[in-house]
Amino acid sequence: MRFFLATSGIRDMEVTMAHAQYTDMKHFFEQGLNESKRLIAHIAQTHIFDYLVPPSKMTFQGGDQLLLSDGTDKQVLGDLRIHSHALSQLCQKVEIRPEYIRKLLSRNKPWATKLAATNLTEHYANIEVPAGTRYLHRVVNGELRGFLSRRYHRHLASGPLLSAFMRACQLSGAHPVASRYNAVKNSLMCAKPELYEIDKSSSVAIGLEWSNSDFGAGRHSISLAVWTGRGTKWLLHDAMSQVHIGSVIEDSDLEASDNTHFHDMAAQESAISDTVNQQLTSDGIERVLDAIRKAHSAQVGWAQLRAELGHFLGKTQLEEAKAFFDESVEFLPPVQNGQAPMAWALELLGHLASKQDSTDRKTELEVGAGVILGKFLDRAPATAS
């Protein structure tokens, strides 16, 4: 893989900055292969077992931890542990506040765990649903990770979707650069191995982020992504977005081979390929670069920056942002005479995202940067929905 410094002419006084960013980004790309291997291994090791369970068979046990007995493969699986994501889904279905159940469990007292179990058991024993209603339980290693409706499209599966995305990116000249994953959600980022100069102090790489959850923790999506020479990332609008809703699952569907869904996957692969190809054309990349240049040239005061940032930051983080603005810190674009480029807000959100431990919060801030940048983007027609 060759890595290009695709600048518009580097002036002597800016060579150090440009090549420092070039070196950092080159390292960023070189680590991408290992990142993709780790994600592929994680998905391959996630063996999902699906069961259709009526609510009348769902009983919860207290004690040292909250467990679910749902009458499925009990001799093999035993009582199921409950992942935090599945616990939220269970609570929301019967209109119990998840925070209440979590607070009980956080006490680490048998009486509190039993109270949580009793609440859930009684709600599901008395839930008002049509006769014959069953829910999809997605189980991994004796843990309930997804509690979903029978219309959940389980064949929008991370393994084949990721393979299709990686093939399409390879054909478009994009390479893996980073991955994120946890027990319920996966994402991979691929970018063109080119660094584009925006101005004398900033440069970016352009690519796409693929994301999917096999447990109802998010849509299947492909988003435009921007990586900066400052080490931050922004996520623009979804170029492809699909909810996991399909036909009603029957018992026979759980027993059918995945080969039965070959034609469905072929259609998905075609849609992914079309999306990647359209977004990573020269014209598509230039649209993004033009938006970034506009954001760098648009000078605004703190009041306007605060109005934009207020959609994504709380009071404490806004106060921190104001301090950065007043001090004109080195890791953000310069503030002069009380004015800064709108790109200051993008860089700030990217910087704050890089400091987050929570994957979800990290993504929220990166998407926030993309929302602001999107206001400078000349839109093109969407490729898939």
Short mmCIF file of C-alpha atoms in Angstrom, two decimals:
data_model
loop_
_atom_site.label_atom_id
_atom_site.label_comp_id
_atom_site.label_asym_id
_atom_site.label_seq_id
_atom_site.Cartn_x
_atom_site.Cartn_y
_atom_site.Cartn_z
CA MET A 1 0.00 0.00 0.00
CA ARG A 2 1.37 3.39 -0.98
CA PHE A 3 0.50 6.42 1.12
CA PHE A 4 0.29 9.80 -0.62
CA LEU A 5 0.72 13.32 0.73
CA ALA A 6 -1.90 14.82 -1.57
CA THR A 7 -1.36 18.48 -0.72
CA SER A 8 -2.02 21.51 -2.85
CA GLY A 9 1.59 22.70 -2.64
CA ILE A 10 3.49 22.82 0.64
CA ARG A 11 5.23 26.05 1.48
CA ASP A 12 8.66 25.85 3.14
CA MET A 13 7.49 27.19 6.50
CA GLU A 14 4.77 24.53 6.67
CA VAL A 15 6.84 21.45 5.76
CA THR A 16 7.38 20.40 9.38
CA MET A 17 3.68 20.51 10.23
CA ALA A 18 2.60 18.75 7.05
CA HIS A 19 5.13 15.94 7.33
CA ALA A 20 4.48 15.44 11.04
CA GLN A 21 0.83 14.88 10.22
CA TYR A 22 1.85 12.70 7.28
CA THR A 23 3.95 10.51 9.59
CA ASP A 24 1.14 10.21 12.15
CA MET A 25 -1.44 9.32 9.51
CA LYS A 26 0.88 6.82 7.82
CA HIS A 27 1.21 5.00 11.14
CA PHE A 28 -2.59 5.18 11.51
CA PHE A 29 -3.01 3.36 8.18
CA GLU A 30 -0.30 0.79 8.92
CA GLN A 31 -2.09 -0.39 12.06
CA GLY A 32 -5.36 -0.87 10.16
CA LEU A 33 -4.70 -4.45 9.02
CA ASN A 34 -4.34 -5.67 12.61
CA GLU A 35 -7.46 -3.72 13.56
CA SER A 36 -9.53 -5.49 10.91
CA LYS A 37 -8.12 -8.90 11.92
CA ARG A 38 -9.14 -8.32 15.54
CA LEU A 39 -12.69 -7.38 14.49
CA ILE A 40 -13.02 -10.39 12.17
CA ALA A 41 -11.85 -12.70 14.98
CA HIS A 42 -14.30 -11.12 17.43
CA ILE A 43 -17.25 -11.63 15.07
CA ALA A 44 -16.16 -15.21 14.23
CA GLN A 45 -16.03 -16.06 17.94
CA THR A 46 -19.53 -14.70 18.59
CA HIS A 47 -21.75 -17.78 18.15
CA ILE A 48 -25.40 -16.73 18.37
CA PHE A 49 -28.19 -19.15 19.29
CA ASP A 50 -31.76 -18.00 18.60
CA TYR A 51 -34.92 -19.03 20.42
CA LEU A 52 -38.57 -17.98 20.15
CA VAL A 53 -40.00 -17.72 23.67
CA PRO A 54 -43.52 -16.84 24.91
CA PRO A 55 -43.56 -14.32 27.77
CA SER A 56 -45.38 -16.81 30.02
CA LYS A 57 -42.20 -18.95 30.11
CA MET A 58 -39.95 -16.08 31.18
CA THR A 59 -39.12 -16.16 34.89
CA PHE A 60 -36.33 -14.21 36.54
CA GLN A 61 -34.21 -15.41 39.44
CA GLY A 62 -32.58 -13.27 42.12
CA GLY A 63 -29.63 -14.02 44.39
CA ASP A 64 -26.02 -13.20 43.58
CA GLN A 65 -27.05 -11.95 40.13
CA LEU A 66 -30.15 -11.54 37.98
CA LEU A 67 -30.78 -14.60 35.80
CA LEU A 68 -33.44 -15.53 33.25
CA SER A 69 -35.05 -18.93 32.95
CA ASP A 70 -36.92 -19.07 29.64
CA GLY A 71 -37.50 -22.80 29.19
CA THR A 72 -35.09 -23.15 26.24
CA ASP A 73 -32.26 -25.69 26.36
CA LYS A 74 -32.17 -25.38 30.14
CA GLN A 75 -30.20 -28.61 30.51
CA VAL A 76 -27.57 -27.28 28.10
CA LEU A 77 -27.52 -23.54 28.86
CA GLY A 78 -28.85 -23.36 32.40
CA ASP A 79 -30.31 -20.07 33.55
CA LEU A 80 -29.17 -17.18 31.34
CA ARG A 81 -27.08 -14.24 32.43
CA ILE A 82 -28.46 -10.95 31.09
CA HIS A 83 -26.29 -8.44 29.23
CA SER A 84 -26.85 -4.78 30.09
CA HIS A 85 -28.18 -4.09 26.59
CA ALA A 86 -30.69 -6.94 26.77
CA LEU A 87 -31.73 -5.79 30.25
CA SER A 88 -32.64 -2.39 28.79
CA GLN A 89 -34.68 -4.10 26.06
CA LEU A 90 -36.48 -6.27 28.61
CA CYS A 91 -37.35 -3.27 30.78
CA GLN A 92 -38.49 -1.07 27.92
CA LYS A 93 -40.88 -3.74 26.60
CA VAL A 94 -42.89 -3.71 29.85
CA GLU A 95 -42.35 0.01 30.53
CA ILE A 96 -40.09 -0.38 33.55
CA ARG A 97 -37.39 2.27 33.82
CA PRO A 98 -34.06 0.46 33.23
CA GLU A 99 -32.40 2.84 35.70
CA TYR A 100 -34.62 1.52 38.50
CA ILE A 101 -33.66 -2.11 37.87
CA ARG A 102 -29.98 -1.20 37.51
CA LYS A 103 -30.04 0.73 40.77
CA LEU A 104 -31.45 -2.33 42.55
CA LEU A 105 -28.78 -4.58 41.03
CA SER A 106 -26.00 -2.11 41.91
CA ARG A 107 -26.76 -2.59 45.63
CA ASN A 108 -25.28 -6.12 45.40
CA LYS A 109 -27.77 -7.31 47.99
CA PRO A 110 -29.79 -10.54 47.54
CA TRP A 111 -33.03 -8.81 48.55
CA ALA A 112 -32.53 -6.09 45.92
CA THR A 113 -31.75 -8.61 43.18
CA LYS A 114 -34.81 -10.65 44.15
CA LEU A 115 -36.96 -7.50 44.01
CA ALA A 116 -35.68 -6.78 40.48
CA ALA A 117 -36.40 -10.39 39.49
CA THR A 118 -39.92 -10.25 40.96
CA ASN A 119 -40.69 -7.01 39.10
CA LEU A 120 -39.67 -8.45 35.76
CA THR A 121 -41.32 -11.85 36.32
CA GLU A 122 -44.66 -10.34 37.30
CA HIS A 123 -44.65 -7.87 34.41
CA TYR A 124 -43.99 -10.61 31.85
CA ALA A 125 -46.52 -12.97 33.48
CA ASN A 126 -49.20 -10.31 33.08
CA ILE A 127 -48.12 -8.57 29.87
CA GLU A 128 -51.04 -7.79 27.55
CA VAL A 129 -50.06 -9.11 24.14
CA PRO A 130 -51.93 -11.08 21.46
CA ALA A 131 -52.23 -14.82 22.02
CA GLY A 132 -49.30 -16.73 20.59
CA THR A 133 -46.86 -13.84 20.97
CA ARG A 134 -43.22 -14.93 21.23
CA TYR A 135 -40.01 -12.97 21.45
CA LEU A 136 -36.64 -13.62 19.83
CA HIS A 137 -33.95 -14.39 22.41
CA ARG A 138 -30.40 -14.12 21.03
CA VAL A 139 -27.98 -16.00 23.30
CA VAL A 140 -24.16 -16.04 23.30
CA ASN A 141 -22.18 -18.20 25.76
CA GLY A 142 -25.11 -18.55 28.15
CA GLU A 143 -25.85 -14.82 28.10
CA LEU A 144 -28.96 -13.12 26.73
CA ARG A 145 -27.59 -10.32 24.54
CA GLY A 146 -30.65 -9.44 22.49
CA PHE A 147 -34.37 -9.45 23.36
CA LEU A 148 -36.20 -8.67 20.13
CA SER A 149 -39.43 -9.01 18.19
CA ARG A 150 -40.10 -11.82 15.74
CA ARG A 151 -39.70 -9.35 12.90
CA TYR A 152 -36.02 -8.80 13.65
CA HIS A 153 -33.99 -9.31 10.46
CA ARG A 154 -31.31 -11.58 11.91
CA HIS A 155 -29.78 -12.26 8.49
CA LEU A 156 -28.44 -8.73 8.34
CA ALA A 157 -25.53 -10.41 10.13
CA SER A 158 -22.22 -8.74 10.89
CA GLY A 159 -19.97 -11.43 9.39
CA PRO A 160 -21.14 -11.41 5.74
CA LEU A 161 -21.93 -7.68 5.79
CA LEU A 162 -18.42 -6.86 6.99
CA SER A 163 -16.89 -9.11 4.31
CA ALA A 164 -18.92 -7.34 1.62
CA PHE A 165 -17.86 -3.92 2.93
CA MET A 166 -14.18 -4.86 3.01
CA ARG A 167 -14.28 -6.24 -0.54
CA ALA A 168 -15.99 -3.10 -1.84
CA CYS A 169 -13.47 -0.85 -0.07
CA GLN A 170 -10.53 -2.85 -1.42
CA LEU A 171 -11.83 -2.45 -4.98
CA SER A 172 -12.21 1.31 -4.37
CA GLY A 173 -8.66 1.63 -3.05
CA ALA A 174 -9.63 2.11 0.61
CA HIS A 175 -7.90 0.26 3.45
CA PRO A 176 -8.88 -0.61 7.03
CA VAL A 177 -7.63 1.94 9.54
CA ALA A 178 -9.50 1.28 12.79
CA SER A 179 -12.18 -0.86 14.39
CA ARG A 180 -14.49 -0.65 17.38
CA TYR A 181 -16.49 -3.44 18.89
CA ASN A 182 -18.09 -4.63 22.07
CA ALA A 183 -20.44 -7.47 22.99
CA VAL A 184 -23.37 -6.04 20.99
CA LYS A 185 -22.02 -3.75 18.25
CA ASN A 186 -19.28 -3.79 15.60
CA SER A 187 -17.71 -1.15 13.36
CA LEU A 188 -14.82 -0.92 10.90
CA MET A 189 -13.36 2.19 9.34
CA CYS A 190 -11.67 2.20 5.92
CA ALA A 191 -10.03 5.18 4.22
CA LYS A 192 -8.21 6.14 1.08
CA PRO A 193 -4.43 6.20 1.71
CA GLU A 194 -4.20 9.89 0.82
CA LEU A 195 -3.70 12.93 3.04
CA TYR A 196 -5.36 16.12 1.77
CA GLU A 197 -4.13 19.53 2.83
CA ILE A 198 -6.92 21.88 3.97
CA ASP A 199 -4.81 24.83 5.09
CA LYS A 200 -1.33 25.46 6.45
CA SER A 201 -2.05 23.70 9.75
CA SER A 202 -4.52 20.95 8.92
CA SER A 203 -4.91 17.93 6.68
CA VAL A 204 -7.44 15.09 6.45
CA ALA A 205 -8.03 11.60 5.12
CA ILE A 206 -11.43 10.55 3.74
CA GLY A 207 -13.19 7.21 4.03
CA LEU A 208 -16.18 5.29 5.34
CA GLU A 209 -17.27 3.70 8.60
CA TRP A 210 -19.33 0.50 8.55
CA SER A 211 -21.41 -0.35 11.62
CA ASN A 212 -23.83 -3.11 12.59
CA SER A 213 -25.40 -4.76 15.62
CA ASP A 214 -26.68 -8.33 15.71
CA PHE A 215 -28.60 -7.58 18.91
CA GLY A 216 -30.70 -4.49 18.17
CA ALA A 217 -28.10 -1.98 19.41
CA GLY A 218 -28.09 0.00 16.15
CA ARG A 219 -28.81 -0.03 12.45
CA HIS A 220 -26.69 -1.46 9.69
CA SER A 221 -25.04 1.67 8.32
CA ILE A 222 -22.21 3.04 6.22
CA SER A 223 -21.22 6.63 7.00
CA LEU A 224 -18.84 9.09 5.42
CA ALA A 225 -15.87 9.65 7.73
CA VAL A 226 -13.08 12.22 8.01
CA TRP A 227 -9.83 11.66 9.91
CA THR A 228 -7.76 14.71 10.75
CA GLY A 229 -4.03 15.14 11.08
CA ARG A 230 -4.75 16.12 14.69
CA GLY A 231 -5.81 12.54 15.41
CA THR A 232 -9.60 13.10 15.58
CA LYS A 233 -12.52 11.76 13.54
CA TRP A 234 -15.84 13.18 12.31
CA LEU A 235 -18.79 11.14 11.01
CA LEU A 236 -21.02 12.65 8.34
CA HIS A 237 -24.49 11.53 7.26
CA ASP A 238 -25.25 7.86 6.65
CA ALA A 239 -24.65 6.90 3.04
CA MET A 240 -26.53 3.67 3.75
CA SER A 241 -28.85 2.93 6.66
CA GLN A 242 -30.99 -0.17 7.20
CA VAL A 243 -33.15 -1.15 10.15
CA HIS A 244 -33.27 -4.83 11.13
CA ILE A 245 -36.92 -5.42 10.29
CA GLY A 246 -38.00 -8.33 8.11
CA SER A 247 -40.70 -10.97 7.84
CA VAL A 248 -42.04 -12.75 10.94
CA ILE A 249 -39.62 -15.45 12.16
CA GLU A 250 -41.04 -18.96 12.45
CA ASP A 251 -39.56 -22.02 14.16
CA SER A 252 -38.59 -23.43 10.78
CA ASP A 253 -36.54 -20.29 10.06
CA LEU A 254 -34.35 -20.98 13.11
CA GLU A 255 -33.56 -24.43 11.75
CA ALA A 256 -32.94 -23.36 8.14
CA SER A 257 -29.42 -23.10 6.77
CA ASP A 258 -28.05 -19.62 6.13
CA ASN A 259 -27.66 -20.75 2.51
CA THR A 260 -31.43 -20.30 2.25
CA HIS A 261 -30.80 -16.57 2.39
CA PHE A 262 -28.12 -16.50 -0.31
CA HIS A 263 -30.12 -14.27 -2.66
CA ASP A 264 -30.89 -11.79 0.11
CA MET A 265 -27.19 -11.52 0.95
CA ALA A 266 -26.29 -11.10 -2.73
CA ALA A 267 -28.63 -8.09 -2.87
CA GLN A 268 -27.04 -6.66 0.29
CA GLU A 269 -23.55 -7.07 -1.16
CA SER A 270 -24.60 -5.26 -4.33
CA ALA A 271 -26.08 -2.36 -2.33
CA ILE A 272 -22.94 -2.08 -0.19
CA SER A 273 -20.73 -2.09 -3.28
CA ASP A 274 -22.80 0.66 -4.94
CA THR A 275 -22.67 2.80 -1.78
CA VAL A 276 -18.91 2.49 -1.34
CA ASN A 277 -18.21 3.15 -5.02
CA GLN A 278 -20.34 6.31 -5.14
CA GLN A 279 -18.98 7.80 -1.91
CA LEU A 280 -15.30 7.21 -2.69
CA THR A 281 -15.22 8.67 -6.20
CA SER A 282 -13.02 11.69 -6.84
CA ASP A 283 -16.13 13.88 -7.03
CA GLY A 284 -17.46 12.45 -3.77
CA ILE A 285 -14.21 13.13 -1.95
CA GLU A 286 -13.97 16.63 -3.40
CA ARG A 287 -17.47 17.43 -2.08
CA VAL A 288 -16.30 16.57 1.43
CA LEU A 289 -13.05 18.51 1.07
CA ASP A 290 -14.96 21.54 -0.19
CA ALA A 291 -17.23 21.41 2.87
CA ILE A 292 -14.22 21.21 5.20
CA ARG A 293 -12.58 24.20 3.50
CA LYS A 294 -15.80 26.20 3.91
CA ALA A 295 -15.91 25.27 7.61
CA HIS A 296 -12.32 26.48 7.97
CA SER A 297 -13.03 29.78 6.27
CA ALA A 298 -16.30 30.58 8.12
CA GLN A 299 -15.27 32.85 11.01
CA VAL A 300 -17.70 32.95 13.96
CA GLY A 301 -17.78 34.13 17.55
CA TRP A 302 -18.29 32.13 20.74
CA ALA A 303 -22.07 32.68 20.75
CA GLN A 304 -22.50 30.89 17.42
CA LEU A 305 -20.06 28.13 18.36
CA ARG A 306 -21.90 27.62 21.63
CA ALA A 307 -25.23 27.38 19.80
CA GLU A 308 -23.86 24.60 17.60
CA LEU A 309 -22.05 22.78 20.39
CA GLY A 310 -25.04 23.00 22.73
CA HIS A 311 -26.80 20.28 20.73
CA PHE A 312 -24.10 17.77 21.73
CA LEU A 313 -22.49 18.96 24.97
CA GLY A 314 -23.76 19.38 28.50
CA LYS A 315 -23.18 22.36 30.78
CA THR A 316 -19.82 21.15 32.15
CA GLN A 317 -18.38 20.37 28.73
CA LEU A 318 -19.59 23.73 27.36
CA GLU A 319 -17.76 25.48 30.20
CA GLU A 320 -14.63 23.51 29.33
CA ALA A 321 -15.08 24.48 25.68
CA LYS A 322 -15.36 28.16 26.62
CA ALA A 323 -12.09 27.90 28.54
CA PHE A 324 -10.42 26.39 25.46
CA PHE A 325 -11.82 29.22 23.35
CA ASP A 326 -10.53 31.91 25.74
CA GLU A 327 -7.09 30.32 26.02
CA SER A 328 -6.73 29.50 22.29
CA VAL A 329 -5.22 26.06 22.98
CA GLU A 330 -2.74 24.52 20.54
CA PHE A 331 -4.77 21.40 19.67
CA LEU A 332 -7.60 23.52 18.21
CA PRO A 333 -7.61 26.05 15.34
CA PRO A 334 -6.45 29.50 16.48
CA VAL A 335 -8.85 32.07 17.96
CA GLN A 336 -8.12 35.63 16.84
CA ASN A 337 -9.95 38.76 17.99
CA GLY A 338 -12.75 36.69 19.46
CA GLN A 339 -13.33 34.82 16.19
CA ALA A 340 -12.58 31.22 15.22
CA PRO A 341 -13.40 29.09 12.17
CA MET A 342 -16.45 26.85 12.47
CA ALA A 343 -13.96 24.02 12.08
CA TRP A 344 -13.02 24.85 15.69
CA ALA A 345 -16.27 23.17 16.77
CA LEU A 346 -15.52 20.11 14.61
CA GLU A 347 -12.04 19.75 16.07
CA LEU A 348 -13.33 20.23 19.62
CA LEU A 349 -15.98 17.51 19.27
CA GLY A 350 -13.41 15.20 17.70
CA HIS A 351 -10.98 15.93 20.54
CA LEU A 352 -13.60 15.26 23.21
CA ALA A 353 -14.63 12.06 21.42
CA SER A 354 -11.05 10.78 21.52
CA LYS A 355 -11.08 11.10 25.32
CA GLN A 356 -14.26 9.07 25.89
CA ASP A 357 -14.26 5.58 27.36
CA SER A 358 -17.83 4.92 26.22
CA THR A 359 -18.00 3.79 22.60
CA ASP A 360 -21.54 5.13 22.31
CA ARG A 361 -20.60 8.58 23.61
CA LYS A 362 -17.52 8.65 21.40
CA THR A 363 -19.72 7.99 18.36
CA GLU A 364 -22.29 10.61 19.45
CA LEU A 365 -19.62 13.32 19.50
CA GLU A 366 -18.14 12.25 16.16
CA VAL A 367 -21.60 12.28 14.62
CA GLY A 368 -22.13 15.74 16.15
CA ALA A 369 -19.05 17.01 14.31
CA GLY A 370 -20.45 15.49 11.13
CA VAL A 371 -23.81 17.21 11.64
CA ILE A 372 -22.08 20.60 11.82
CA LEU A 373 -19.86 19.83 8.84
CA GLY A 374 -22.90 18.60 6.91
CA LYS A 375 -24.29 22.14 6.89
CA PHE A 376 -21.43 23.06 4.54
CA LEU A 377 -21.86 20.00 2.34
CA ASP A 378 -23.46 20.21 -1.10
CA ARG A 379 -25.75 17.20 -0.93
CA ALA A 380 -25.84 14.37 -3.44
CA PRO A 381 -28.71 11.88 -3.79
CA ALA A 382 -28.65 8.99 -1.27
CA THR A 383 -27.73 5.57 -2.69
CA ALA A 384 -29.60 3.23 -0.35
CA SER A 385 -32.12 3.24 2.45
#
